[in-house]
């Protein structure tokens, strides 16, 4: 089982920045797609951004395009989410997720325990 550990969350003022990290125990073909989801209180978990260890296919939710950047370090098996121009609506628990490229199920794949991001107004 692939283990994912998030870090980097915290409290930040609107307009500020945070960088989240997701350390993966390994990268495999069955976990090639890796990225971030978030869940705010009382809301459904939603997709944020994703990339692939093998390269290509970087995607972002419309709500974060131009503000968030996902990147990866294949040697460290770590994925990052640079979050700039943060808004109160970005407040959520951010979860790292890894899955095969073919898996579309919102709840599928491997999950970390999450890291809290709170953006104050």
mmCIF file of N, CA and C in Angstrom:
data_model
loop_
_atom_site.group_PDB
_atom_site.id
_atom_site.type_symbol
_atom_site.label_atom_id
_atom_site.label_comp_id
_atom_site.label_asym_id
_atom_site.label_seq_id
_atom_site.Cartn_x
_atom_site.Cartn_y
_atom_site.Cartn_z
ATOM 1 N N UNK A 1 0.838 -1.182 0.000
ATOM 2 C CA UNK A 1 0.000 0.000 0.000
ATOM 3 C C UNK A 1 0.883 1.246 0.000
ATOM 4 N N UNK A 2 0.566 2.160 -0.879
ATOM 5 C CA UNK A 2 1.283 3.422 -0.943
ATOM 6 C C UNK A 2 0.814 4.309 0.202
ATOM 7 N N UNK A 3 1.765 4.894 0.905
ATOM 8 C CA UNK A 3 1.453 5.818 1.979
ATOM 9 C C UNK A 3 1.733 7.246 1.533
ATOM 10 N N UNK A 4 0.824 8.134 1.881
ATOM 11 C CA UNK A 4 0.926 9.537 1.511
ATOM 12 C C UNK A 4 0.822 10.388 2.769
ATOM 13 N N UNK A 5 1.734 11.320 2.931
ATOM 14 C CA UNK A 5 1.759 12.172 4.108
ATOM 15 C C UNK A 5 1.839 13.624 3.670
ATOM 16 N N UNK A 6 0.804 14.390 4.013
ATOM 17 C CA UNK A 6 0.761 15.805 3.668
ATOM 18 C C UNK A 6 1.371 16.653 4.773
ATOM 19 N N UNK A 7 1.871 17.800 4.380
ATOM 20 C CA UNK A 7 2.370 18.771 5.333
ATOM 21 C C UNK A 7 2.308 20.155 4.699
ATOM 22 N N UNK A 8 2.486 21.180 5.506
ATOM 23 C CA UNK A 8 2.562 22.536 5.001
ATOM 24 C C UNK A 8 1.327 23.383 5.198
ATOM 25 N N UNK A 9 0.266 22.798 5.709
ATOM 26 C CA UNK A 9 -0.933 23.574 5.958
ATOM 27 C C UNK A 9 -0.744 24.541 7.108
ATOM 28 N N UNK A 10 -1.689 25.448 7.232
ATOM 29 C CA UNK A 10 -1.611 26.424 8.297
ATOM 30 C C UNK A 10 -2.620 27.526 8.123
ATOM 31 N N UNK A 11 -2.440 28.568 8.898
ATOM 32 C CA UNK A 11 -3.311 29.736 8.869
ATOM 33 C C UNK A 11 -2.616 30.861 8.124
ATOM 34 N N UNK A 12 -3.310 31.442 7.168
ATOM 35 C CA UNK A 12 -2.737 32.511 6.368
ATOM 36 C C UNK A 12 -3.812 33.544 6.068
ATOM 37 N N UNK A 13 -3.404 34.778 5.907
ATOM 38 C CA UNK A 13 -4.341 35.837 5.558
ATOM 39 C C UNK A 13 -4.685 35.793 4.075
ATOM 40 N N UNK A 14 -5.850 36.302 3.743
ATOM 41 C CA UNK A 14 -6.241 36.388 2.342
ATOM 42 C C UNK A 14 -5.180 37.122 1.539
ATOM 43 N N UNK A 15 -4.871 36.581 0.375
ATOM 44 C CA UNK A 15 -3.823 37.131 -0.460
ATOM 45 C C UNK A 15 -2.458 36.524 -0.219
ATOM 46 N N UNK A 16 -2.336 35.743 0.830
ATOM 47 C CA UNK A 16 -1.069 35.127 1.165
ATOM 48 C C UNK A 16 -0.826 33.834 0.410
ATOM 49 N N UNK A 17 0.258 33.167 0.782
ATOM 50 C CA UNK A 17 0.683 31.957 0.085
ATOM 51 C C UNK A 17 1.041 30.852 1.059
ATOM 52 N N UNK A 18 0.879 29.635 0.602
ATOM 53 C CA UNK A 18 1.320 28.447 1.306
ATOM 54 C C UNK A 18 1.815 27.446 0.288
ATOM 55 N N UNK A 19 2.715 26.578 0.712
ATOM 56 C CA UNK A 19 3.132 25.460 -0.129
ATOM 57 C C UNK A 19 2.905 24.166 0.613
ATOM 58 N N UNK A 20 2.076 23.320 0.040
ATOM 59 C CA UNK A 20 1.798 22.020 0.604
ATOM 60 C C UNK A 20 2.736 20.981 0.006
ATOM 61 N N UNK A 21 3.070 19.986 0.798
ATOM 62 C CA UNK A 21 3.900 18.887 0.340
ATOM 63 C C UNK A 21 3.184 17.569 0.577
ATOM 64 N N UNK A 22 3.365 16.652 -0.322
ATOM 65 C CA UNK A 22 2.854 15.296 -0.178
ATOM 66 C C UNK A 22 4.006 14.339 -0.411
ATOM 67 N N UNK A 23 4.427 13.676 0.640
ATOM 68 C CA UNK A 23 5.507 12.705 0.553
ATOM 69 C C UNK A 23 4.915 11.321 0.337
ATOM 70 N N UNK A 24 5.273 10.695 -0.766
ATOM 71 C CA UNK A 24 4.788 9.367 -1.100
ATOM 72 C C UNK A 24 5.849 8.326 -0.773
ATOM 73 N N UNK A 25 5.409 7.194 -0.263
ATOM 74 C CA UNK A 25 6.347 6.129 0.078
ATOM 75 C C UNK A 25 7.003 5.534 -1.155
ATOM 76 N N UNK A 26 6.339 5.637 -2.286
ATOM 77 C CA UNK A 26 6.853 5.121 -3.537
ATOM 78 C C UNK A 26 6.000 5.638 -4.678
ATOM 79 N N UNK A 27 6.481 5.465 -5.882
ATOM 80 C CA UNK A 27 5.679 5.757 -7.060
ATOM 81 C C UNK A 27 5.672 4.524 -7.946
ATOM 82 N N UNK A 28 4.496 4.162 -8.408
ATOM 83 C CA UNK A 28 4.313 2.981 -9.234
ATOM 84 C C UNK A 28 3.391 3.312 -10.395
ATOM 85 N N UNK A 29 3.255 2.357 -11.314
ATOM 86 C CA UNK A 29 2.347 2.556 -12.435
ATOM 87 C C UNK A 29 0.905 2.675 -11.975
ATOM 88 N N UNK A 30 0.573 2.015 -10.873
ATOM 89 C CA UNK A 30 -0.788 2.066 -10.354
ATOM 90 C C UNK A 30 -1.064 3.323 -9.540
ATOM 91 N N UNK A 31 -0.029 4.123 -9.295
ATOM 92 C CA UNK A 31 -0.194 5.387 -8.586
ATOM 93 C C UNK A 31 0.456 6.519 -9.364
ATOM 94 N N UNK A 32 0.401 6.435 -10.678
ATOM 95 C CA UNK A 32 1.094 7.401 -11.519
ATOM 96 C C UNK A 32 0.443 8.782 -11.475
ATOM 97 N N UNK A 33 -0.872 8.809 -11.340
ATOM 98 C CA UNK A 33 -1.595 10.069 -11.256
ATOM 99 C C UNK A 33 -1.623 10.506 -9.808
ATOM 100 N N UNK A 34 -1.111 11.677 -9.523
ATOM 101 C CA UNK A 34 -1.022 12.137 -8.143
ATOM 102 C C UNK A 34 -1.376 13.607 -8.071
ATOM 103 N N UNK A 35 -2.114 13.963 -7.029
ATOM 104 C CA UNK A 35 -2.516 15.349 -6.915
ATOM 105 C C UNK A 35 -3.236 15.640 -5.618
ATOM 106 N N UNK A 36 -4.088 16.649 -5.694
ATOM 107 C CA UNK A 36 -4.705 17.194 -4.499
ATOM 108 C C UNK A 36 -6.207 17.343 -4.638
ATOM 109 N N UNK A 37 -6.901 17.007 -3.568
ATOM 110 C CA UNK A 37 -8.313 17.291 -3.391
ATOM 111 C C UNK A 37 -8.463 18.109 -2.117
ATOM 112 N N UNK A 38 -9.616 18.728 -1.965
ATOM 113 C CA UNK A 38 -9.869 19.461 -0.733
ATOM 114 C C UNK A 38 -11.324 19.301 -0.325
ATOM 115 N N UNK A 39 -11.570 19.467 0.955
ATOM 116 C CA UNK A 39 -12.921 19.366 1.476
ATOM 117 C C UNK A 39 -13.125 20.411 2.564
ATOM 118 N N UNK A 40 -14.079 21.284 2.329
ATOM 119 C CA UNK A 40 -14.465 22.282 3.309
ATOM 120 C C UNK A 40 -15.588 21.726 4.170
ATOM 121 N N UNK A 41 -15.759 22.236 5.391
ATOM 122 C CA UNK A 41 -16.831 21.753 6.257
ATOM 123 C C UNK A 41 -18.194 21.851 5.590
ATOM 124 N N UNK A 42 -18.947 20.763 5.627
ATOM 125 C CA UNK A 42 -20.277 20.746 5.054
ATOM 126 C C UNK A 42 -20.329 20.638 3.546
ATOM 127 N N UNK A 43 -19.192 20.494 2.907
ATOM 128 C CA UNK A 43 -19.158 20.405 1.458
ATOM 129 C C UNK A 43 -18.535 19.088 1.009
ATOM 130 N N UNK A 44 -18.781 18.755 -0.247
ATOM 131 C CA UNK A 44 -18.201 17.553 -0.820
ATOM 132 C C UNK A 44 -16.733 17.774 -1.137
ATOM 133 N N UNK A 45 -15.985 16.701 -1.117
ATOM 134 C CA UNK A 45 -14.598 16.767 -1.523
ATOM 135 C C UNK A 45 -14.520 17.132 -3.000
ATOM 136 N N UNK A 46 -13.593 18.008 -3.344
ATOM 137 C CA UNK A 46 -13.477 18.454 -4.720
ATOM 138 C C UNK A 46 -12.041 18.377 -5.211
ATOM 139 N N UNK A 47 -11.914 18.171 -6.490
ATOM 140 C CA UNK A 47 -10.617 18.115 -7.139
ATOM 141 C C UNK A 47 -9.964 19.483 -7.153
ATOM 142 N N UNK A 48 -8.659 19.516 -6.944
ATOM 143 C CA UNK A 48 -7.907 20.765 -6.967
ATOM 144 C C UNK A 48 -6.898 20.780 -8.109
ATOM 145 N N UNK A 49 -5.994 19.817 -8.114
ATOM 146 C CA UNK A 49 -4.939 19.775 -9.121
ATOM 147 C C UNK A 49 -4.329 18.390 -9.149
ATOM 148 N N UNK A 50 -3.761 18.026 -10.285
ATOM 149 C CA UNK A 50 -3.105 16.732 -10.403
ATOM 150 C C UNK A 50 -2.030 16.769 -11.466
ATOM 151 N N UNK A 51 -1.080 15.880 -11.326
ATOM 152 C CA UNK A 51 -0.039 15.683 -12.320
ATOM 153 C C UNK A 51 0.283 14.196 -12.366
ATOM 154 N N UNK A 52 1.336 13.830 -13.068
ATOM 155 C CA UNK A 52 1.728 12.428 -13.186
ATOM 156 C C UNK A 52 3.220 12.285 -12.983
ATOM 157 N N UNK A 53 3.605 11.240 -12.260
ATOM 158 C CA UNK A 53 5.021 10.969 -12.079
ATOM 159 C C UNK A 53 5.737 10.809 -13.419
ATOM 160 N N UNK A 54 5.046 10.172 -14.359
ATOM 161 C CA UNK A 54 5.655 9.878 -15.651
ATOM 162 C C UNK A 54 5.671 11.072 -16.590
ATOM 163 N N UNK A 55 5.039 12.173 -16.181
ATOM 164 C CA UNK A 55 5.072 13.384 -16.982
ATOM 165 C C UNK A 55 3.791 13.650 -17.743
ATOM 166 N N UNK A 56 3.504 14.912 -17.920
ATOM 167 C CA UNK A 56 2.350 15.328 -18.683
ATOM 168 C C UNK A 56 1.060 15.284 -17.898
ATOM 169 N N UNK A 57 0.034 15.845 -18.479
ATOM 170 C CA UNK A 57 -1.296 15.745 -17.926
ATOM 171 C C UNK A 57 -1.569 16.567 -16.688
ATOM 172 N N UNK A 58 -0.954 17.723 -16.564
ATOM 173 C CA UNK A 58 -1.222 18.598 -15.429
ATOM 174 C C UNK A 58 -2.587 19.253 -15.584
ATOM 175 N N UNK A 59 -3.404 19.138 -14.553
ATOM 176 C CA UNK A 59 -4.759 19.679 -14.578
ATOM 177 C C UNK A 59 -5.031 20.477 -13.317
ATOM 178 N N UNK A 60 -5.899 21.482 -13.460
ATOM 179 C CA UNK A 60 -6.310 22.303 -12.335
ATOM 180 C C UNK A 60 -7.811 22.519 -12.372
ATOM 181 N N UNK A 61 -8.398 22.612 -11.192
ATOM 182 C CA UNK A 61 -9.773 23.059 -11.118
ATOM 183 C C UNK A 61 -9.848 24.515 -11.557
ATOM 184 N N UNK A 62 -10.961 24.887 -12.175
ATOM 185 C CA UNK A 62 -11.108 26.258 -12.647
ATOM 186 C C UNK A 62 -10.951 27.275 -11.517
ATOM 187 N N UNK A 63 -11.356 26.897 -10.329
ATOM 188 C CA UNK A 63 -11.331 27.815 -9.201
ATOM 189 C C UNK A 63 -9.923 28.175 -8.741
ATOM 190 N N UNK A 64 -8.920 27.387 -9.135
ATOM 191 C CA UNK A 64 -7.560 27.642 -8.678
ATOM 192 C C UNK A 64 -6.599 27.958 -9.807
ATOM 193 N N UNK A 65 -7.044 27.901 -11.038
ATOM 194 C CA UNK A 65 -6.169 28.185 -12.169
ATOM 195 C C UNK A 65 -5.604 29.594 -12.066
ATOM 196 N N UNK A 66 -4.310 29.701 -12.312
ATOM 197 C CA UNK A 66 -3.640 30.984 -12.231
ATOM 198 C C UNK A 66 -3.161 31.334 -10.843
ATOM 199 N N UNK A 67 -3.599 30.583 -9.836
ATOM 200 C CA UNK A 67 -3.194 30.854 -8.458
ATOM 201 C C UNK A 67 -2.382 29.705 -7.853
ATOM 202 N N UNK A 68 -2.741 28.484 -8.200
ATOM 203 C CA UNK A 68 -2.069 27.305 -7.653
ATOM 204 C C UNK A 68 -1.185 26.675 -8.717
ATOM 205 N N UNK A 69 -0.082 26.097 -8.281
ATOM 206 C CA UNK A 69 0.817 25.389 -9.170
ATOM 207 C C UNK A 69 1.217 24.065 -8.545
ATOM 208 N N UNK A 70 1.014 22.981 -9.273
ATOM 209 C CA UNK A 70 1.420 21.672 -8.797
ATOM 210 C C UNK A 70 2.753 21.300 -9.433
ATOM 211 N N UNK A 71 3.614 20.692 -8.661
ATOM 212 C CA UNK A 71 4.905 20.256 -9.156
ATOM 213 C C UNK A 71 5.298 18.971 -8.446
ATOM 214 N N UNK A 72 6.347 18.345 -8.920
ATOM 215 C CA UNK A 72 6.766 17.067 -8.338
ATOM 216 C C UNK A 72 8.276 16.939 -8.346
ATOM 217 N N UNK A 73 8.767 16.130 -7.433
ATOM 218 C CA UNK A 73 10.168 15.765 -7.359
ATOM 219 C C UNK A 73 10.204 14.242 -7.373
ATOM 220 N N UNK A 74 10.556 13.665 -8.501
ATOM 221 C CA UNK A 74 10.508 12.217 -8.644
ATOM 222 C C UNK A 74 11.545 11.507 -7.772
ATOM 223 N N UNK A 75 12.671 12.169 -7.509
ATOM 224 C CA UNK A 75 13.698 11.568 -6.666
ATOM 225 C C UNK A 75 13.218 11.475 -5.226
ATOM 226 N N UNK A 76 12.626 12.543 -4.739
ATOM 227 C CA UNK A 76 12.112 12.572 -3.374
ATOM 228 C C UNK A 76 10.721 11.961 -3.264
ATOM 229 N N UNK A 77 10.132 11.592 -4.393
ATOM 230 C CA UNK A 77 8.745 11.112 -4.460
ATOM 231 C C UNK A 77 7.826 12.030 -3.664
ATOM 232 N N UNK A 78 7.938 13.305 -3.957
ATOM 233 C CA UNK A 78 7.159 14.317 -3.272
ATOM 234 C C UNK A 78 6.467 15.214 -4.289
ATOM 235 N N UNK A 79 5.218 15.519 -4.026
ATOM 236 C CA UNK A 79 4.430 16.422 -4.851
ATOM 237 C C UNK A 79 4.120 17.665 -4.041
ATOM 238 N N UNK A 80 4.162 18.809 -4.699
ATOM 239 C CA UNK A 80 3.946 20.076 -4.041
ATOM 240 C C UNK A 80 2.751 20.796 -4.644
ATOM 241 N N UNK A 81 2.125 21.605 -3.833
ATOM 242 C CA UNK A 81 1.077 22.491 -4.305
ATOM 243 C C UNK A 81 1.390 23.892 -3.787
ATOM 244 N N UNK A 82 1.869 24.736 -4.686
ATOM 245 C CA UNK A 82 2.125 26.122 -4.351
ATOM 246 C C UNK A 82 0.825 26.898 -4.505
ATOM 247 N N UNK A 83 0.378 27.500 -3.437
ATOM 248 C CA UNK A 83 -0.896 28.206 -3.422
ATOM 249 C C UNK A 83 -0.637 29.686 -3.178
ATOM 250 N N UNK A 84 -0.952 30.494 -4.163
ATOM 251 C CA UNK A 84 -0.787 31.933 -4.071
ATOM 252 C C UNK A 84 -2.149 32.616 -4.138
ATOM 253 N N UNK A 85 -2.167 33.872 -3.748
ATOM 254 C CA UNK A 85 -3.397 34.670 -3.783
ATOM 255 C C UNK A 85 -4.559 33.926 -3.130
ATOM 256 N N UNK A 86 -4.305 33.411 -1.965
ATOM 257 C CA UNK A 86 -5.305 32.591 -1.287
ATOM 258 C C UNK A 86 -6.528 33.400 -0.901
ATOM 259 N N UNK A 87 -7.663 32.741 -0.978
ATOM 260 C CA UNK A 87 -8.949 33.334 -0.663
ATOM 261 C C UNK A 87 -9.594 32.565 0.484
ATOM 262 N N UNK A 88 -10.505 33.202 1.221
ATOM 263 C CA UNK A 88 -11.214 32.461 2.274
ATOM 264 C C UNK A 88 -11.901 31.200 1.761
ATOM 265 N N UNK A 89 -12.362 31.206 0.516
ATOM 266 C CA UNK A 89 -13.008 30.025 -0.050
ATOM 267 C C UNK A 89 -12.050 28.860 -0.256
ATOM 268 N N UNK A 90 -10.756 29.118 -0.151
ATOM 269 C CA UNK A 90 -9.775 28.045 -0.242
ATOM 270 C C UNK A 90 -9.640 27.279 1.064
ATOM 271 N N UNK A 91 -10.260 27.763 2.116
ATOM 272 C CA UNK A 91 -10.191 27.098 3.409
ATOM 273 C C UNK A 91 -10.779 25.695 3.315
ATOM 274 N N UNK A 92 -9.984 24.707 3.688
ATOM 275 C CA UNK A 92 -10.407 23.316 3.581
ATOM 276 C C UNK A 92 -9.302 22.427 4.128
ATOM 277 N N UNK A 93 -9.628 21.166 4.289
ATOM 278 C CA UNK A 93 -8.603 20.161 4.488
ATOM 279 C C UNK A 93 -8.152 19.705 3.108
ATOM 280 N N UNK A 94 -6.867 19.735 2.886
ATOM 281 C CA UNK A 94 -6.300 19.345 1.605
ATOM 282 C C UNK A 94 -5.718 17.949 1.712
ATOM 283 N N UNK A 95 -6.142 17.083 0.804
ATOM 284 C CA UNK A 95 -5.736 15.695 0.799
ATOM 285 C C UNK A 95 -4.904 15.374 -0.427
ATOM 286 N N UNK A 96 -3.854 14.640 -0.222
ATOM 287 C CA UNK A 96 -3.068 14.107 -1.321
ATOM 288 C C UNK A 96 -3.701 12.803 -1.801
ATOM 289 N N UNK A 97 -3.710 12.593 -3.095
ATOM 290 C CA UNK A 97 -4.315 11.407 -3.685
ATOM 291 C C UNK A 97 -3.432 10.863 -4.793
ATOM 292 N N UNK A 98 -3.296 9.553 -4.841
ATOM 293 C CA UNK A 98 -2.553 8.891 -5.905
ATOM 294 C C UNK A 98 -3.397 7.773 -6.478
ATOM 295 N N UNK A 99 -3.357 7.619 -7.800
ATOM 296 C CA UNK A 99 -4.232 6.674 -8.471
ATOM 297 C C UNK A 99 -3.692 6.317 -9.842
ATOM 298 N N UNK A 100 -4.207 5.229 -10.425
ATOM 299 C CA UNK A 100 -3.866 4.956 -11.818
ATOM 300 C C UNK A 100 -4.454 6.025 -12.724
ATOM 301 N N UNK A 101 -3.889 6.186 -13.888
ATOM 302 C CA UNK A 101 -4.381 7.186 -14.832
ATOM 303 C C UNK A 101 -5.824 6.933 -15.240
ATOM 304 N N UNK A 102 -6.247 5.684 -15.252
ATOM 305 C CA UNK A 102 -7.574 5.340 -15.752
ATOM 306 C C UNK A 102 -8.680 5.517 -14.722
ATOM 307 N N UNK A 103 -8.348 5.678 -13.461
ATOM 308 C CA UNK A 103 -9.339 5.709 -12.399
ATOM 309 C C UNK A 103 -9.999 7.077 -12.308
ATOM 310 N N UNK A 104 -11.324 7.087 -12.451
ATOM 311 C CA UNK A 104 -12.084 8.336 -12.423
ATOM 312 C C UNK A 104 -12.918 8.520 -11.163
ATOM 313 N N UNK A 105 -13.085 7.489 -10.377
ATOM 314 C CA UNK A 105 -13.875 7.555 -9.153
ATOM 315 C C UNK A 105 -13.330 8.639 -8.229
ATOM 316 N N UNK A 106 -14.211 9.545 -7.830
ATOM 317 C CA UNK A 106 -13.832 10.659 -6.965
ATOM 318 C C UNK A 106 -13.162 10.205 -5.674
ATOM 319 N N UNK A 107 -13.594 9.085 -5.134
ATOM 320 C CA UNK A 107 -13.089 8.605 -3.857
ATOM 321 C C UNK A 107 -12.023 7.525 -3.992
ATOM 322 N N UNK A 108 -11.606 7.219 -5.209
ATOM 323 C CA UNK A 108 -10.693 6.128 -5.434
ATOM 324 C C UNK A 108 -9.240 6.468 -5.173
ATOM 325 N N UNK A 109 -8.410 5.442 -5.251
ATOM 326 C CA UNK A 109 -6.988 5.616 -5.091
ATOM 327 C C UNK A 109 -6.545 5.603 -3.637
ATOM 328 N N UNK A 110 -5.340 6.072 -3.436
ATOM 329 C CA UNK A 110 -4.744 6.149 -2.105
ATOM 330 C C UNK A 110 -4.822 7.573 -1.588
ATOM 331 N N UNK A 111 -5.036 7.700 -0.281
ATOM 332 C CA UNK A 111 -5.255 9.005 0.323
ATOM 333 C C UNK A 111 -4.361 9.240 1.530
ATOM 334 N N UNK A 112 -3.907 10.465 1.672
ATOM 335 C CA UNK A 112 -3.279 10.886 2.903
ATOM 336 C C UNK A 112 -4.330 11.298 3.913
ATOM 337 N N UNK A 113 -3.895 11.665 5.095
ATOM 338 C CA UNK A 113 -4.818 12.052 6.155
ATOM 339 C C UNK A 113 -5.227 13.520 6.084
ATOM 340 N N UNK A 114 -4.554 14.289 5.270
ATOM 341 C CA UNK A 114 -4.937 15.667 5.049
ATOM 342 C C UNK A 114 -4.157 16.669 5.881
ATOM 343 N N UNK A 115 -4.157 17.895 5.402
ATOM 344 C CA UNK A 115 -3.550 19.005 6.124
ATOM 345 C C UNK A 115 -4.489 20.204 6.028
ATOM 346 N N UNK A 116 -4.691 20.870 7.139
ATOM 347 C CA UNK A 116 -5.660 21.952 7.211
ATOM 348 C C UNK A 116 -5.076 23.250 6.665
ATOM 349 N N UNK A 117 -5.834 23.884 5.786
ATOM 350 C CA UNK A 117 -5.508 25.214 5.285
ATOM 351 C C UNK A 117 -6.637 26.146 5.677
ATOM 352 N N UNK A 118 -6.308 27.201 6.384
ATOM 353 C CA UNK A 118 -7.295 28.178 6.800
ATOM 354 C C UNK A 118 -6.870 29.554 6.312
ATOM 355 N N UNK A 119 -7.744 30.193 5.564
ATOM 356 C CA UNK A 119 -7.471 31.516 5.011
ATOM 357 C C UNK A 119 -8.420 32.503 5.670
ATOM 358 N N UNK A 120 -7.876 33.443 6.383
ATOM 359 C CA UNK A 120 -8.681 34.427 7.086
ATOM 360 C C UNK A 120 -8.942 35.630 6.202
ATOM 361 N N UNK A 121 -10.062 36.286 6.437
ATOM 362 C CA UNK A 121 -10.434 37.470 5.684
ATOM 363 C C UNK A 121 -10.111 38.750 6.424
#
